[in-house]
Amino acid sequence: MANVNPGMDPEIFEQFLEQLRRYVRERLIPAEDDVIANDRIPDDILDEMREMGLFGITIPEEYGGAGMNISQYITTVMHMAYASPAYRSTVSINIGMTGSAIKNHGTPEQKAEWLPRIASGEIACFGLTEPGSGSDSAAMQTTAVRDGNGYRLNGTKRYITNSPSARIGLIMARTSKEALPKNAHVSAFIVDMSTPGITVGKPDKKMGQSGAHIADVIMEDVHIPGSALVGGEEGRGFQIAMQSLDNGRLSVAGMGVGMGRRALDTAIRYANERKAFGEPIANFQLIQAMLADSEADLYAAECMVADACARADRGENIQRKAAAAKLFSSEACGRVVDRCVQVFGGAGYLAEYPAERFFRDARILRIYEGTSQIMQLQIAKHLLREFASEGTVW
């Protein structure tokens, strides 16, 4: 099957990656203490990220982006995730969820209006989860009722990444009471977050990922124009959300690889520096076993992510593959950061060493964009459906 999304020129992409690697190591990692101390990314770094085009890497060139395909996008995520997860978190909604939804489903007018703003670095959020509908996203209660030529939004979204600083929101809401045909009660809307009636709650305190903010978004009689309806058609919101989540899940899978690589490199460095019984602990076979198992986990995750991305770039349906890649990579990263703490020993439990931060930062990977349990259910559902129709899944 021909590649339907060639993306950025490979040579230019490699040059970009080399620049990004240096930027991550020379600028982003040294600024991590500042990010953690102030629970925010410094404004000058955000401006630098905008100048590098990081907020628009997947946006088509005609709208001010770089036009990367999914494989290039997720490779970029892996390299960004080598530094504090706040950096990836800030740009990922723009390029992987809100931006992709508008790019793939928006009208020509919506693309022309919103994609250049997203590519320029206006921060976006993605409003799907609610207090009573997390994994069961079809049970959402936010409503969009017709009001003249537009709609009136009412409801609350929860755990919305970037919402405290977002200027653009992609909001899912019910446009009908009944879910028939299946999930046709959900529609997607592009919302200017400064619209009267929108209130963003205080950022939630979290276990980890300092500098990456989540908060509630409360909508009370928020009037939006009819042109806000993504694609100009009601009832497509659930489909749009699920396709965007495929991108989000690949991003989390790539993030697991990047975070895991940072933890493994840190463990290897410490194992070479820390001495016990008169020699570096890297010489001890049980330490080596933990390092080797971590490399095997990350290599497997890299291969799964690369395969899922290549399939997506060929235009294949990747729901099962994206779920499998996200499940394995997030769980593998959890194992790697746990081994990193173990290699550090008692020091791994102290906040002055990075191992305990890696452990806390990685825990959310098994929860957001679909929990590991939801991923298992998604994979099994697709396996059983494919077997019923084809008699085989391979």
mmCIF file of C-alpha atoms in Angstrom:
data_model
loop_
_atom_site.group_PDB
_atom_site.id
_atom_site.type_symbol
_atom_site.label_atom_id
_atom_site.label_comp_id
_atom_site.label_asym_id
_atom_site.label_seq_id
_atom_site.Cartn_x
_atom_site.Cartn_y
_atom_site.Cartn_z
ATOM 1 C CA MET A 1 0.000 0.000 0.000
ATOM 2 C CA ALA A 2 1.407 3.399 -0.984
ATOM 3 C CA ASN A 3 2.277 5.855 1.721
ATOM 4 C CA VAL A 4 -0.522 8.430 1.689
ATOM 5 C CA ASN A 5 1.244 10.796 4.080
ATOM 6 C CA PRO A 6 4.920 11.269 3.181
ATOM 7 C CA GLY A 7 5.259 14.141 5.650
ATOM 8 C CA MET A 8 8.260 16.432 5.921
ATOM 9 C CA ASP A 9 11.237 15.854 3.628
ATOM 10 C CA PRO A 10 13.329 13.169 5.406
ATOM 11 C CA GLU A 11 16.587 15.121 5.161
ATOM 12 C CA ILE A 12 14.988 18.272 6.572
ATOM 13 C CA PHE A 13 13.370 16.190 9.300
ATOM 14 C CA GLU A 14 16.731 14.732 10.342
ATOM 15 C CA GLN A 15 18.150 18.246 10.548
ATOM 16 C CA PHE A 16 15.187 19.255 12.692
ATOM 17 C CA LEU A 17 15.704 16.245 14.972
ATOM 18 C CA GLU A 18 19.365 17.080 15.488
ATOM 19 C CA GLN A 19 18.409 20.639 16.431
ATOM 20 C CA LEU A 20 15.726 19.303 18.776
ATOM 21 C CA ARG A 21 18.126 16.859 20.470
ATOM 22 C CA ARG A 22 20.509 19.701 21.247
ATOM 23 C CA TYR A 23 17.694 21.950 22.425
ATOM 24 C CA VAL A 24 16.340 19.256 24.771
ATOM 25 C CA ARG A 25 19.737 18.595 26.344
ATOM 26 C CA GLU A 26 21.161 22.118 26.370
ATOM 27 C CA ARG A 27 18.020 24.110 27.167
ATOM 28 C CA LEU A 28 15.028 22.074 28.343
ATOM 29 C CA ILE A 29 16.748 19.691 30.756
ATOM 30 C CA PRO A 30 18.776 22.463 32.478
ATOM 31 C CA ALA A 31 15.504 24.384 32.995
ATOM 32 C CA GLU A 32 13.733 21.462 34.694
ATOM 33 C CA ASP A 33 14.492 22.670 38.225
ATOM 34 C CA ASP A 34 12.869 25.999 37.356
ATOM 35 C CA VAL A 35 9.815 24.242 35.904
ATOM 36 C CA ILE A 36 9.449 22.126 39.033
ATOM 37 C CA ALA A 37 10.042 24.967 41.494
ATOM 38 C CA ASN A 38 7.499 27.277 39.846
ATOM 39 C CA ASP A 39 5.149 24.623 38.434
ATOM 40 C CA ARG A 40 5.225 26.301 35.035
ATOM 41 C CA ILE A 41 7.307 26.469 31.888
ATOM 42 C CA PRO A 42 9.159 29.823 31.735
ATOM 43 C CA ASP A 43 7.685 32.249 29.212
ATOM 44 C CA ASP A 44 10.962 32.609 27.360
ATOM 45 C CA ILE A 45 11.096 28.862 26.748
ATOM 46 C CA LEU A 46 7.500 28.850 25.508
ATOM 47 C CA ASP A 47 8.427 31.625 23.095
ATOM 48 C CA GLU A 48 11.439 29.616 21.909
ATOM 49 C CA MET A 49 9.236 26.565 21.355
ATOM 50 C CA ARG A 50 6.881 28.706 19.281
ATOM 51 C CA GLU A 51 9.775 30.058 17.219
ATOM 52 C CA MET A 52 10.951 26.488 16.573
ATOM 53 C CA GLY A 53 7.481 25.673 15.248
ATOM 54 C CA LEU A 54 6.846 22.953 17.823
ATOM 55 C CA PHE A 55 3.184 23.902 18.243
ATOM 56 C CA GLY A 56 2.451 23.276 14.568
ATOM 57 C CA ILE A 57 4.607 20.367 13.452
ATOM 58 C CA THR A 58 1.633 18.325 12.178
ATOM 59 C CA ILE A 59 -0.303 21.282 10.761
ATOM 60 C CA PRO A 60 -0.169 21.470 6.930
ATOM 61 C CA GLU A 61 2.338 23.939 5.530
ATOM 62 C CA GLU A 62 -0.361 26.066 3.912
ATOM 63 C CA TYR A 63 -1.638 26.863 7.418
ATOM 64 C CA GLY A 64 1.755 27.706 8.886
ATOM 65 C CA GLY A 65 2.836 24.272 10.109
ATOM 66 C CA ALA A 66 5.582 21.817 9.189
ATOM 67 C CA GLY A 67 3.364 19.108 7.683
ATOM 68 C CA MET A 68 4.927 16.204 9.554
ATOM 69 C CA ASN A 69 3.335 12.794 9.198
ATOM 70 C CA ILE A 70 2.435 10.721 12.236
ATOM 71 C CA SER A 71 5.740 8.806 12.339
ATOM 72 C CA GLN A 72 7.688 12.073 12.374
ATOM 73 C CA TYR A 73 5.346 13.598 14.929
ATOM 74 C CA ILE A 74 5.708 10.694 17.371
ATOM 75 C CA THR A 75 9.486 10.602 16.884
ATOM 76 C CA THR A 76 9.486 14.280 17.853
ATOM 77 C CA VAL A 77 7.404 13.431 20.927
ATOM 78 C CA MET A 78 9.915 10.759 21.973
ATOM 79 C CA HIS A 79 12.750 13.270 21.883
ATOM 80 C CA MET A 80 10.768 15.963 23.705
ATOM 81 C CA ALA A 81 9.738 13.450 26.377
ATOM 82 C CA TYR A 82 13.402 12.896 27.247
ATOM 83 C CA ALA A 83 13.024 16.150 29.189
ATOM 84 C CA SER A 84 10.345 17.072 31.727
ATOM 85 C CA PRO A 85 6.903 15.886 30.525
ATOM 86 C CA ALA A 86 5.498 19.404 30.852
ATOM 87 C CA TYR A 87 7.153 20.394 27.583
ATOM 88 C CA ARG A 88 5.476 17.655 25.557
ATOM 89 C CA SER A 89 2.193 18.142 27.379
ATOM 90 C CA THR A 90 2.017 21.804 26.431
ATOM 91 C CA VAL A 91 2.395 21.224 22.688
ATOM 92 C CA SER A 92 0.786 17.795 22.314
ATOM 93 C CA ILE A 93 -2.848 18.916 22.424
ATOM 94 C CA ASN A 94 -2.181 21.459 19.667
ATOM 95 C CA ILE A 95 -0.489 19.020 17.329
ATOM 96 C CA GLY A 96 -2.005 15.665 18.211
ATOM 97 C CA MET A 97 -5.625 16.138 19.229
ATOM 98 C CA THR A 98 -7.241 19.534 18.687
ATOM 99 C CA GLY A 99 -5.140 20.311 15.617
ATOM 100 C CA SER A 100 -5.640 16.883 14.057
ATOM 101 C CA ALA A 101 -9.409 16.995 14.646
ATOM 102 C CA ILE A 102 -9.718 20.306 12.812
ATOM 103 C CA LYS A 103 -7.251 19.242 10.094
ATOM 104 C CA ASN A 104 -9.066 15.954 9.428
ATOM 105 C CA HIS A 105 -12.684 16.966 9.992
ATOM 106 C CA GLY A 106 -12.989 20.734 9.830
ATOM 107 C CA THR A 107 -14.563 22.729 7.028
ATOM 108 C CA PRO A 108 -12.255 24.751 4.754
ATOM 109 C CA GLU A 109 -13.325 27.874 6.639
ATOM 110 C CA GLN A 110 -12.559 26.297 10.024
ATOM 111 C CA LYS A 111 -9.126 25.184 8.861
ATOM 112 C CA ALA A 112 -8.331 28.636 7.516
ATOM 113 C CA GLU A 113 -9.425 30.327 10.746
ATOM 114 C CA TRP A 114 -8.075 28.006 13.430
ATOM 115 C CA LEU A 115 -5.096 26.031 12.127
ATOM 116 C CA PRO A 116 -2.808 29.073 11.700
ATOM 117 C CA ARG A 117 -3.620 30.121 15.277
ATOM 118 C CA ILE A 118 -2.803 26.648 16.573
ATOM 119 C CA ALA A 119 0.411 26.443 14.532
ATOM 120 C CA SER A 120 1.559 29.843 15.826
ATOM 121 C CA GLY A 121 1.420 28.584 19.413
ATOM 122 C CA GLU A 122 -1.966 29.638 20.742
ATOM 123 C CA ILE A 123 -2.400 26.913 23.333
ATOM 124 C CA ALA A 124 -5.293 24.515 22.819
ATOM 125 C CA CYS A 125 -7.233 22.118 25.038
ATOM 126 C CA PHE A 126 -9.403 19.084 24.287
ATOM 127 C CA GLY A 127 -12.647 18.839 26.279
ATOM 128 C CA LEU A 128 -13.918 15.263 26.431
ATOM 129 C CA THR A 129 -13.679 13.919 30.006
ATOM 130 C CA GLU A 130 -16.352 14.912 32.544
ATOM 131 C CA PRO A 131 -16.906 14.304 36.275
ATOM 132 C CA GLY A 132 -19.245 11.408 35.462
ATOM 133 C CA SER A 133 -17.773 10.189 32.182
ATOM 134 C CA GLY A 134 -14.122 9.299 32.013
ATOM 135 C CA SER A 135 -13.599 5.960 30.311
ATOM 136 C CA ASP A 136 -17.317 5.964 29.407
ATOM 137 C CA SER A 137 -16.996 9.034 27.226
ATOM 138 C CA ALA A 138 -20.302 8.356 25.463
ATOM 139 C CA ALA A 139 -22.101 9.102 28.751
ATOM 140 C CA MET A 140 -21.186 12.792 28.719
ATOM 141 C CA GLN A 141 -23.697 15.281 30.057
ATOM 142 C CA THR A 142 -22.468 18.555 28.538
ATOM 143 C CA THR A 143 -25.155 19.809 26.183
ATOM 144 C CA ALA A 144 -25.169 21.989 23.085
ATOM 145 C CA VAL A 145 -28.688 23.260 22.435
ATOM 146 C CA ARG A 146 -29.557 25.176 19.288
ATOM 147 C CA ASP A 147 -29.967 28.885 19.963
ATOM 148 C CA GLY A 148 -30.769 31.008 16.935
ATOM 149 C CA ASN A 149 -27.971 30.556 14.422
ATOM 150 C CA GLY A 150 -25.687 29.020 17.019
ATOM 151 C CA TYR A 151 -25.614 26.845 20.131
ATOM 152 C CA ARG A 152 -25.662 27.283 23.871
ATOM 153 C CA LEU A 153 -23.205 25.121 25.821
ATOM 154 C CA ASN A 154 -23.753 23.962 29.392
ATOM 155 C CA GLY A 155 -21.696 21.478 31.357
ATOM 156 C CA THR A 156 -18.400 20.717 33.085
ATOM 157 C CA LYS A 157 -15.283 19.094 31.692
ATOM 158 C CA ARG A 158 -12.708 17.582 34.061
ATOM 159 C CA TYR A 159 -8.934 16.959 34.003
ATOM 160 C CA ILE A 160 -8.559 19.116 30.907
ATOM 161 C CA THR A 161 -4.873 19.468 30.035
ATOM 162 C CA ASN A 162 -3.698 23.015 29.234
ATOM 163 C CA SER A 163 -7.089 24.527 30.093
ATOM 164 C CA PRO A 164 -5.658 27.178 32.483
ATOM 165 C CA SER A 165 -3.684 28.712 29.608
ATOM 166 C CA ALA A 166 -5.737 27.605 26.600
ATOM 167 C CA ARG A 167 -7.118 30.088 24.109
ATOM 168 C CA ILE A 168 -8.741 27.463 21.875
ATOM 169 C CA GLY A 169 -10.849 24.508 22.979
ATOM 170 C CA LEU A 170 -12.277 21.522 21.137
ATOM 171 C CA ILE A 171 -15.378 20.715 23.186
ATOM 172 C CA MET A 172 -17.515 17.577 22.899
ATOM 173 C CA ALA A 173 -21.195 17.986 23.785
ATOM 174 C CA ARG A 174 -24.541 16.249 23.376
ATOM 175 C CA THR A 175 -26.682 17.652 20.584
ATOM 176 C CA SER A 176 -29.444 15.090 21.126
ATOM 177 C CA LYS A 177 -30.775 13.138 24.075
ATOM 178 C CA GLU A 178 -30.692 9.787 22.336
ATOM 179 C CA ALA A 179 -27.477 7.958 21.444
ATOM 180 C CA LEU A 180 -29.003 6.313 18.374
ATOM 181 C CA PRO A 181 -27.670 5.590 15.886
ATOM 182 C CA LYS A 182 -24.715 4.586 18.017
ATOM 183 C CA ASN A 183 -23.042 7.606 19.659
ATOM 184 C CA ALA A 184 -24.762 10.030 17.268
ATOM 185 C CA HIS A 185 -25.688 12.228 20.239
ATOM 186 C CA VAL A 186 -22.187 13.729 20.450
ATOM 187 C CA SER A 187 -20.930 16.659 18.384
ATOM 188 C CA ALA A 188 -17.633 18.564 18.387
ATOM 189 C CA PHE A 189 -17.263 22.332 18.653
ATOM 190 C CA ILE A 190 -14.324 24.726 18.263
ATOM 191 C CA VAL A 191 -14.574 27.247 21.078
ATOM 192 C CA ASP A 192 -12.739 30.473 21.802
ATOM 193 C CA MET A 193 -11.898 29.999 25.484
ATOM 194 C CA SER A 194 -12.443 33.714 26.180
ATOM 195 C CA THR A 195 -16.155 33.383 25.344
ATOM 196 C CA PRO A 196 -18.404 34.693 28.148
ATOM 197 C CA GLY A 197 -19.741 31.933 30.384
ATOM 198 C CA ILE A 198 -16.553 29.831 30.343
ATOM 199 C CA THR A 199 -14.806 29.482 33.698
ATOM 200 C CA VAL A 200 -11.603 27.513 34.197
ATOM 201 C CA GLY A 201 -11.076 26.113 37.676
ATOM 202 C CA LYS A 202 -7.941 26.265 39.763
ATOM 203 C CA PRO A 203 -5.246 23.883 38.461
ATOM 204 C CA ASP A 204 -5.395 20.527 40.214
ATOM 205 C CA LYS A 205 -2.513 19.426 42.417
ATOM 206 C CA LYS A 206 -1.010 16.252 41.013
ATOM 207 C CA MET A 207 1.341 13.413 41.907
ATOM 208 C CA GLY A 208 3.851 14.466 39.254
ATOM 209 C CA GLN A 209 4.362 16.230 35.937
ATOM 210 C CA SER A 210 5.058 19.676 37.397
ATOM 211 C CA GLY A 211 4.444 22.456 34.909
ATOM 212 C CA ALA A 212 1.742 20.517 33.069
ATOM 213 C CA HIS A 213 -1.615 21.856 34.195
ATOM 214 C CA ILE A 214 -5.074 20.306 34.293
ATOM 215 C CA ALA A 215 -8.284 21.900 35.527
ATOM 216 C CA ASP A 216 -12.063 21.849 35.234
ATOM 217 C CA VAL A 217 -13.750 23.813 32.458
ATOM 218 C CA ILE A 218 -17.206 25.033 33.480
ATOM 219 C CA MET A 219 -19.601 26.251 30.782
ATOM 220 C CA GLU A 220 -22.723 28.160 31.761
ATOM 221 C CA ASP A 221 -24.947 29.326 28.907
ATOM 222 C CA VAL A 222 -21.978 29.778 26.599
ATOM 223 C CA HIS A 223 -23.221 31.036 23.251
ATOM 224 C CA ILE A 224 -21.164 29.917 20.265
ATOM 225 C CA PRO A 225 -21.846 30.481 16.564
ATOM 226 C CA GLY A 226 -23.091 27.758 14.266
ATOM 227 C CA SER A 227 -19.715 27.915 12.507
ATOM 228 C CA ALA A 228 -18.176 26.351 15.637
ATOM 229 C CA LEU A 229 -19.640 22.926 14.791
ATOM 230 C CA VAL A 230 -16.708 20.859 13.500
ATOM 231 C CA GLY A 231 -17.342 19.811 9.917
ATOM 232 C CA GLY A 232 -20.688 21.605 9.953
ATOM 233 C CA GLU A 233 -22.468 18.365 10.833
ATOM 234 C CA GLU A 234 -23.990 17.169 14.109
ATOM 235 C CA GLY A 235 -23.446 13.662 15.421
ATOM 236 C CA ARG A 236 -19.815 13.210 14.372
ATOM 237 C CA GLY A 237 -18.232 14.210 17.677
ATOM 238 C CA PHE A 238 -17.682 10.724 19.040
ATOM 239 C CA GLN A 239 -15.964 9.594 15.833
ATOM 240 C CA ILE A 240 -13.810 12.733 15.854
ATOM 241 C CA ALA A 241 -12.912 12.195 19.510
ATOM 242 C CA MET A 242 -11.957 8.543 18.989
ATOM 243 C CA GLN A 243 -9.749 9.319 15.988
ATOM 244 C CA SER A 244 -8.092 12.108 17.945
ATOM 245 C CA LEU A 245 -7.552 9.682 20.822
ATOM 246 C CA ASP A 246 -5.706 7.333 18.458
ATOM 247 C CA ASN A 247 -3.235 10.175 17.916
ATOM 248 C CA GLY A 248 -3.212 10.897 21.641
ATOM 249 C CA ARG A 249 -2.520 7.265 22.462
ATOM 250 C CA LEU A 250 0.399 7.128 20.055
ATOM 251 C CA SER A 251 1.709 10.316 21.652
ATOM 252 C CA VAL A 252 1.510 8.746 25.126
ATOM 253 C CA ALA A 253 3.212 5.612 23.764
ATOM 254 C CA GLY A 254 6.008 7.750 22.321
ATOM 255 C CA MET A 255 6.200 9.646 25.577
ATOM 256 C CA GLY A 256 6.668 6.348 27.425
ATOM 257 C CA VAL A 257 9.660 5.557 25.238
ATOM 258 C CA GLY A 258 11.242 8.992 25.739
ATOM 259 C CA MET A 259 10.693 9.026 29.489
ATOM 260 C CA GLY A 260 11.915 5.453 29.768
ATOM 261 C CA ARG A 261 15.080 6.267 27.832
ATOM 262 C CA ARG A 262 15.830 9.158 30.181
ATOM 263 C CA ALA A 263 15.311 6.928 33.218
ATOM 264 C CA LEU A 264 17.484 4.143 31.791
ATOM 265 C CA ASP A 265 20.289 6.522 30.846
ATOM 266 C CA THR A 266 20.139 8.012 34.342
ATOM 267 C CA ALA A 267 20.254 4.552 35.929
ATOM 268 C CA ILE A 268 23.244 3.530 33.798
ATOM 269 C CA ARG A 269 25.122 6.705 34.713
ATOM 270 C CA TYR A 270 24.429 6.225 38.427
ATOM 271 C CA ALA A 271 25.376 2.532 38.283
ATOM 272 C CA ASN A 272 28.760 3.504 36.860
ATOM 273 C CA GLU A 273 29.343 6.231 39.467
ATOM 274 C CA ARG A 274 28.032 4.488 42.604
ATOM 275 C CA LYS A 275 30.480 2.105 44.227
ATOM 276 C CA ALA A 276 29.837 -0.763 46.623
ATOM 277 C CA PHE A 277 32.221 -3.441 47.827
ATOM 278 C CA GLY A 278 35.020 -1.522 46.164
ATOM 279 C CA GLU A 279 33.654 -1.390 42.600
ATOM 280 C CA PRO A 280 30.898 0.277 40.529
ATOM 281 C CA ILE A 281 27.540 -1.365 41.039
ATOM 282 C CA ALA A 282 27.295 -1.552 37.223
ATOM 283 C CA ASN A 283 29.596 -4.564 37.544
ATOM 284 C CA PHE A 284 27.008 -6.497 39.542
ATOM 285 C CA GLN A 285 25.003 -8.951 37.498
ATOM 286 C CA LEU A 286 21.630 -8.254 39.138
ATOM 287 C CA ILE A 287 22.052 -4.548 38.369
ATOM 288 C CA GLN A 288 22.927 -5.505 34.802
ATOM 289 C CA ALA A 289 19.780 -7.650 34.625
ATOM 290 C CA MET A 290 17.594 -4.641 35.484
ATOM 291 C CA LEU A 291 19.338 -2.523 32.862
ATOM 292 C CA ALA A 292 18.981 -5.280 30.253
ATOM 293 C CA ASP A 293 15.288 -5.837 30.981
ATOM 294 C CA SER A 294 14.727 -2.093 30.660
ATOM 295 C CA GLU A 295 16.445 -1.998 27.266
ATOM 296 C CA ALA A 296 14.326 -4.943 26.072
ATOM 297 C CA ASP A 297 11.135 -3.210 27.259
ATOM 298 C CA LEU A 298 12.007 0.050 25.509
ATOM 299 C CA TYR A 299 13.152 -1.599 22.295
ATOM 300 C CA ALA A 300 9.889 -3.543 22.087
ATOM 301 C CA ALA A 301 7.916 -0.363 22.755
ATOM 302 C CA GLU A 302 9.870 1.528 20.067
ATOM 303 C CA CYS A 303 9.130 -1.185 17.518
ATOM 304 C CA MET A 304 5.419 -1.264 18.348
ATOM 305 C CA VAL A 305 5.116 2.510 18.159
ATOM 306 C CA ALA A 306 7.022 2.668 14.859
ATOM 307 C CA ASP A 307 4.800 -0.011 13.328
ATOM 308 C CA ALA A 308 1.561 1.635 14.473
ATOM 309 C CA CYS A 309 2.714 5.015 13.157
ATOM 310 C CA ALA A 310 3.736 3.568 9.783
ATOM 311 C CA ARG A 311 0.315 1.939 9.470
ATOM 312 C CA ALA A 312 -1.377 5.230 10.308
ATOM 313 C CA ASP A 313 0.679 7.006 7.651
ATOM 314 C CA ARG A 314 -0.493 4.388 5.130
ATOM 315 C CA GLY A 315 -4.078 5.220 5.998
ATOM 316 C CA GLU A 316 -4.866 2.009 7.873
ATOM 317 C CA ASN A 317 -7.298 1.804 10.771
ATOM 318 C CA ILE A 318 -4.987 1.635 13.780
ATOM 319 C CA GLN A 319 -7.393 1.556 16.710
ATOM 320 C CA ARG A 320 -6.225 -1.895 17.842
ATOM 321 C CA LYS A 321 -2.548 -1.183 17.136
ATOM 322 C CA ALA A 322 -2.629 2.231 18.831
ATOM 323 C CA ALA A 323 -4.275 0.711 21.901
ATOM 324 C CA ALA A 324 -1.695 -2.097 22.011
ATOM 325 C CA ALA A 325 1.226 0.308 21.586
ATOM 326 C CA LYS A 326 -0.116 2.626 24.273
ATOM 327 C CA LEU A 327 -0.794 -0.271 26.656
ATOM 328 C CA PHE A 328 2.625 -1.837 26.266
ATOM 329 C CA SER A 329 4.673 1.354 26.198
ATOM 330 C CA SER A 330 3.018 2.912 29.248
ATOM 331 C CA GLU A 331 3.334 -0.297 31.262
ATOM 332 C CA ALA A 332 6.928 -0.775 30.078
ATOM 333 C CA CYS A 333 7.825 2.762 31.104
ATOM 334 C CA GLY A 334 6.359 2.021 34.532
ATOM 335 C CA ARG A 335 8.655 -0.985 34.849
ATOM 336 C CA VAL A 336 11.691 0.984 33.694
ATOM 337 C CA VAL A 337 11.229 3.875 36.128
ATOM 338 C CA ASP A 338 10.636 1.386 38.941
ATOM 339 C CA ARG A 339 13.926 -0.328 38.119
ATOM 340 C CA CYS A 340 15.617 3.081 38.000
ATOM 341 C CA VAL A 341 14.521 3.701 41.602
ATOM 342 C CA GLN A 342 15.809 0.243 42.520
ATOM 343 C CA VAL A 343 19.215 0.862 40.925
ATOM 344 C CA PHE A 344 19.495 4.070 42.949
ATOM 345 C CA GLY A 345 18.589 2.137 46.107
ATOM 346 C CA GLY A 346 17.853 4.361 49.099
ATOM 347 C CA ALA A 347 18.815 7.425 47.084
ATOM 348 C CA GLY A 348 16.030 6.580 44.630
ATOM 349 C CA TYR A 349 13.467 7.396 47.304
ATOM 350 C CA LEU A 350 14.864 10.879 47.925
ATOM 351 C CA ALA A 351 13.518 13.969 46.163
ATOM 352 C CA GLU A 352 17.031 15.306 45.594
ATOM 353 C CA TYR A 353 17.649 12.551 43.036
ATOM 354 C CA PRO A 354 15.740 12.334 39.732
ATOM 355 C CA ALA A 355 14.665 8.696 40.049
ATOM 356 C CA GLU A 356 11.729 9.410 42.364
ATOM 357 C CA ARG A 357 10.496 12.177 40.032
ATOM 358 C CA PHE A 358 10.654 9.835 37.043
ATOM 359 C CA PHE A 359 8.579 7.344 39.039
ATOM 360 C CA ARG A 360 5.886 9.919 39.849
ATOM 361 C CA ASP A 361 5.852 11.489 36.394
ATOM 362 C CA ALA A 362 5.403 8.152 34.625
ATOM 363 C CA ARG A 363 2.453 6.908 36.678
ATOM 364 C CA ILE A 364 -0.144 8.875 34.718
ATOM 365 C CA LEU A 365 0.829 7.200 31.443
ATOM 366 C CA ARG A 366 -1.206 4.152 32.430
ATOM 367 C CA ILE A 367 -4.280 6.306 33.034
ATOM 368 C CA TYR A 368 -4.762 9.139 30.566
ATOM 369 C CA GLU A 369 -5.867 8.797 26.932
ATOM 370 C CA GLY A 370 -7.466 5.554 28.114
ATOM 371 C CA THR A 371 -6.466 3.446 31.101
ATOM 372 C CA SER A 372 -4.548 0.207 30.638
ATOM 373 C CA GLN A 373 -7.767 -1.645 31.403
ATOM 374 C CA ILE A 374 -9.686 0.257 28.721
ATOM 375 C CA MET A 375 -6.856 -0.485 26.287
ATOM 376 C CA GLN A 376 -7.215 -4.197 27.080
ATOM 377 C CA LEU A 377 -10.941 -4.018 26.421
ATOM 378 C CA GLN A 378 -10.401 -2.120 23.161
ATOM 379 C CA ILE A 379 -7.848 -4.648 21.940
ATOM 380 C CA ALA A 380 -10.044 -7.621 22.846
ATOM 381 C CA LYS A 381 -13.137 -6.037 21.255
ATOM 382 C CA HIS A 382 -11.324 -5.549 17.964
ATOM 383 C CA LEU A 383 -9.785 -9.027 18.063
ATOM 384 C CA LEU A 384 -13.161 -10.680 18.609
ATOM 385 C CA ARG A 385 -14.859 -8.520 15.986
ATOM 386 C CA GLU A 386 -12.174 -9.248 13.382
ATOM 387 C CA PHE A 387 -12.213 -12.958 14.142
ATOM 388 C CA ALA A 388 -15.999 -13.064 13.823
ATOM 389 C CA SER A 389 -15.885 -11.421 10.391
ATOM 390 C CA GLU A 390 -12.676 -12.927 8.971
ATOM 391 C CA GLY A 391 -12.094 -16.136 10.920
ATOM 392 C CA THR A 392 -8.591 -14.868 11.731
ATOM 393 C CA VAL A 393 -6.859 -11.706 12.903
ATOM 394 C CA TRP A 394 -3.590 -12.327 11.061
#
